[in-house]
């Protein structure tokens, strides 16, 4: 079965960096696009970033563009989110999610991990 | 980008049918697929509907999705309501301008009383 396990969350000061990882298993990783979606405490879902199956296409929400970088290592079935210049408003539970396809012109989220909590505070 | 507008909350009794709307404020609802997710308290979201009206395997046929071009909206209908259906529900679509960006509705809290 599909498993997505996030790691790397924690508390960090404003302006600092953090890298999240998502280890995937139970499916052919190289066939699917992968996303990060976040949820601030008590709030709704916010899409953050996506990377296509082969890593050739990367797209970001306007709120994180220029600060966050999504990447993947297909040899290790892992997707990453490098977060720089963190702000208090970035505090959220960050979910890794798999798309239904490779991600070329469509976003159809399917399976989700359990999330990694990121807290940005001084 | 466009926004997806959902009612903040809906409530209905067990056994009844409820419909949650998701209205796109610009551009055609039919121009990009709509997905629906259920999120129970303390849990990750799960996919209920994809590509407007398709149901993943394992999702009960009490859940159905549709789009309405005249109101520029998508709808999630849950029939035969059960107390376990009490959860937050989110619609999701995407913008395809110079890049592809995901868009979520604000979420609807369903109370089954």
XYZ file of C-alpha atoms in Angstrom:
235
model
C 0.000 0.000 0.000
C 1.056 3.590 -0.535
C 3.016 5.038 2.367
C 4.321 8.571 2.706
C 6.331 9.391 5.814
C 7.405 12.965 6.484
C 10.335 13.927 8.686
C 12.459 16.937 9.507
C 9.891 19.112 11.222
C 10.627 21.088 14.356
C 10.876 24.525 15.889
C 13.035 27.141 14.187
C 13.631 30.859 14.628
C 12.372 33.376 12.067
C 14.795 33.837 9.192
C 16.320 30.380 9.603
C 16.064 27.320 7.343
C 14.649 23.820 7.607
C 14.504 20.835 5.257
C 11.597 18.404 5.203
C 11.843 14.907 3.750
C 9.146 12.516 2.611
C 9.976 8.841 2.181
C 7.650 7.060 -0.227
C 6.920 3.363 -0.592
C 4.334 1.002 -2.005
C 4.261 2.399 -5.546
C 6.501 3.174 -8.530
C 7.899 6.497 -7.325
C 9.222 7.559 -10.733
C 5.716 7.537 -12.224
C 4.147 10.178 -10.012
C 4.321 13.834 -9.228
C 4.719 14.755 -5.571
C 3.350 17.696 -3.607
C 3.727 19.546 -0.351
C 0.570 20.950 1.225
C 0.416 22.787 4.546
C -2.205 23.464 7.164
C -1.760 26.212 9.739
C -3.183 25.425 13.189
C -6.974 25.520 13.026
C -6.950 26.623 9.384
C -7.604 25.111 5.973
C -5.345 23.424 3.465
C -2.861 25.435 1.401
C -1.065 23.934 -1.564
C 2.669 24.731 -1.396
C 4.622 23.085 -4.222
C 4.734 20.244 -6.729
C 7.473 18.410 -8.597
C 6.829 16.288 -11.654
C 7.703 12.610 -11.763
C 11.086 13.162 -13.373
C 11.864 16.396 -11.545
C 11.813 18.478 -14.712
C 8.896 20.670 -13.657
C 8.564 22.445 -10.312
C 5.796 24.854 -9.373
C 5.204 26.885 -6.218
C 2.527 28.854 -4.434
C 3.102 32.603 -4.640
C 3.416 32.709 -0.827
C 6.589 30.581 -0.850
C 8.115 31.310 -4.256
C 11.753 32.288 -3.930
C 12.005 30.935 -0.366
C 11.075 27.241 -0.700
C 12.598 24.669 -3.057
C 11.121 21.277 -3.848
C 13.330 18.454 -5.074
C 13.340 14.682 -5.317
C 15.791 11.798 -5.311
C 14.269 9.055 -7.432
C 17.032 6.630 -6.414
C 15.872 6.940 -2.799
C 12.126 7.378 -3.337
C 12.265 10.634 -1.408
C 10.965 14.137 -1.964
C 12.308 17.174 -0.129
C 11.203 20.684 0.750
C 13.987 23.127 1.525
C 12.528 26.103 3.390
C 14.566 29.292 3.749
C 13.844 32.690 5.306
C 11.125 31.152 7.436
C 8.431 33.413 8.858
C 6.030 32.923 11.781
C 3.191 32.636 9.256
C 4.885 29.519 7.831
C 3.994 27.673 11.049
C 1.940 24.685 9.914
C 1.605 20.949 9.576
C 3.290 20.117 6.276
C 1.843 17.177 4.359
C 3.549 15.259 1.595
C 1.066 14.043 -1.019
C 1.188 11.971 -4.181
C -0.524 13.038 -7.382
C -2.638 10.722 -9.511
C -0.242 11.178 -12.389
C 3.108 12.537 -13.476
C 1.889 16.169 -13.180
C 1.988 17.767 -16.592
C -0.716 20.428 -16.667
C -2.981 19.035 -13.955
C -2.936 18.656 -10.177
C -4.967 15.779 -8.773
C -3.857 15.041 -5.240
C -4.454 11.472 -4.159
C -2.583 9.978 -1.204
C -1.347 11.928 1.809
C 1.194 11.362 4.577
C 0.509 12.159 8.221
C 2.418 15.426 8.197
C 5.415 17.091 9.841
C 4.918 20.045 12.148
C 6.973 23.164 11.528
C 6.908 25.924 14.133
C 8.566 29.253 13.406
C 8.990 31.294 16.548
C 11.611 33.185 18.473
C -5.389 32.873 -9.652
C -9.002 32.056 -9.004
C -10.520 31.174 -5.635
C -12.792 28.283 -4.675
C -15.557 29.416 -2.336
C -17.138 26.914 0.065
C -19.735 27.435 2.791
C -18.088 27.572 6.188
C -20.402 24.971 7.670
C -23.399 22.773 6.933
C -25.433 20.504 9.157
C -27.924 17.717 8.577
C -29.459 14.758 10.351
C -28.359 11.122 10.066
C -29.882 9.343 7.097
C -30.471 12.555 5.162
C -28.659 13.942 2.127
C -26.392 17.000 2.153
C -24.704 18.881 -0.674
C -21.563 20.988 -0.253
C -20.856 23.550 -2.929
C -17.541 24.845 -4.268
C -17.857 27.937 -6.449
C -15.059 29.146 -8.715
C -14.924 32.945 -8.692
C -13.209 33.414 -12.081
C -12.691 31.232 -15.095
C -14.740 28.182 -15.927
C -15.232 25.407 -13.388
C -14.952 23.005 -16.300
C -11.496 24.165 -17.324
C -9.688 22.141 -14.641
C -10.635 19.028 -12.716
C -12.068 19.261 -9.199
C -11.156 16.898 -6.398
C -12.805 16.503 -2.989
C -11.177 15.514 0.294
C -12.467 14.533 3.720
C -10.462 15.423 6.808
C -11.480 14.056 10.176
C -10.086 15.752 13.318
C -6.447 14.881 13.882
C -6.122 12.992 10.612
C -4.713 13.604 7.170
C -7.113 14.313 4.310
C -8.419 11.415 2.224
C -9.574 11.609 -1.382
C -13.304 11.157 -1.935
C -13.770 12.335 -5.531
C -11.336 13.009 -8.377
C -11.775 14.484 -11.851
C -15.092 16.122 -10.903
C -17.123 12.957 -10.390
C -14.898 9.877 -10.183
C -14.869 7.858 -6.993
C -11.641 6.121 -5.887
C -11.918 2.455 -5.047
C -13.007 1.978 -1.465
C -15.044 5.172 -1.253
C -18.726 4.363 -0.643
C -21.189 5.271 -3.386
C -22.960 7.505 -0.843
C -20.400 10.093 -1.944
C -20.829 11.675 -5.374
C -19.422 14.685 -7.187
C -20.573 16.881 -10.030
C -19.978 20.219 -11.705
C -22.542 22.777 -12.882
C -21.405 25.136 -15.610
C -24.381 27.469 -15.102
C -23.416 28.240 -11.494
C -19.702 27.718 -12.141
C -19.525 25.408 -9.204
C -18.725 21.870 -8.144
C -20.738 19.918 -5.607
C -20.144 17.049 -3.241
C -23.291 15.149 -2.288
C -23.383 12.752 0.635
C -26.469 10.585 0.953
C -27.545 8.385 3.861
C -25.568 10.538 6.284
C -23.775 8.776 9.122
C -22.333 10.302 12.264
C -18.897 9.214 11.044
C -19.279 11.613 8.083
C -18.835 14.525 10.471
C -15.613 16.106 9.227
C -14.132 18.950 7.216
C -14.495 18.743 3.436
C -12.247 20.499 0.932
C -12.506 20.972 -2.805
C -9.313 21.306 -4.849
C -8.541 22.380 -8.390
C -5.606 24.010 -10.170
C -4.657 27.024 -12.220
C -2.801 26.592 -15.487
C -1.485 29.991 -16.455
C 2.240 30.270 -17.050
C 2.603 27.561 -14.434
C 0.475 25.007 -12.649
C -0.664 25.900 -9.135
C -2.952 24.033 -6.803
C -5.999 25.762 -5.328
C -8.029 24.626 -2.313
C -11.394 25.818 -1.152
C -11.567 27.148 2.379
C -13.212 23.985 3.678
C -16.679 23.138 4.966
C -17.360 21.752 8.413
C -20.113 19.121 8.214
C -22.029 18.465 11.406
C -24.258 15.400 11.545
C -26.701 15.901 14.380
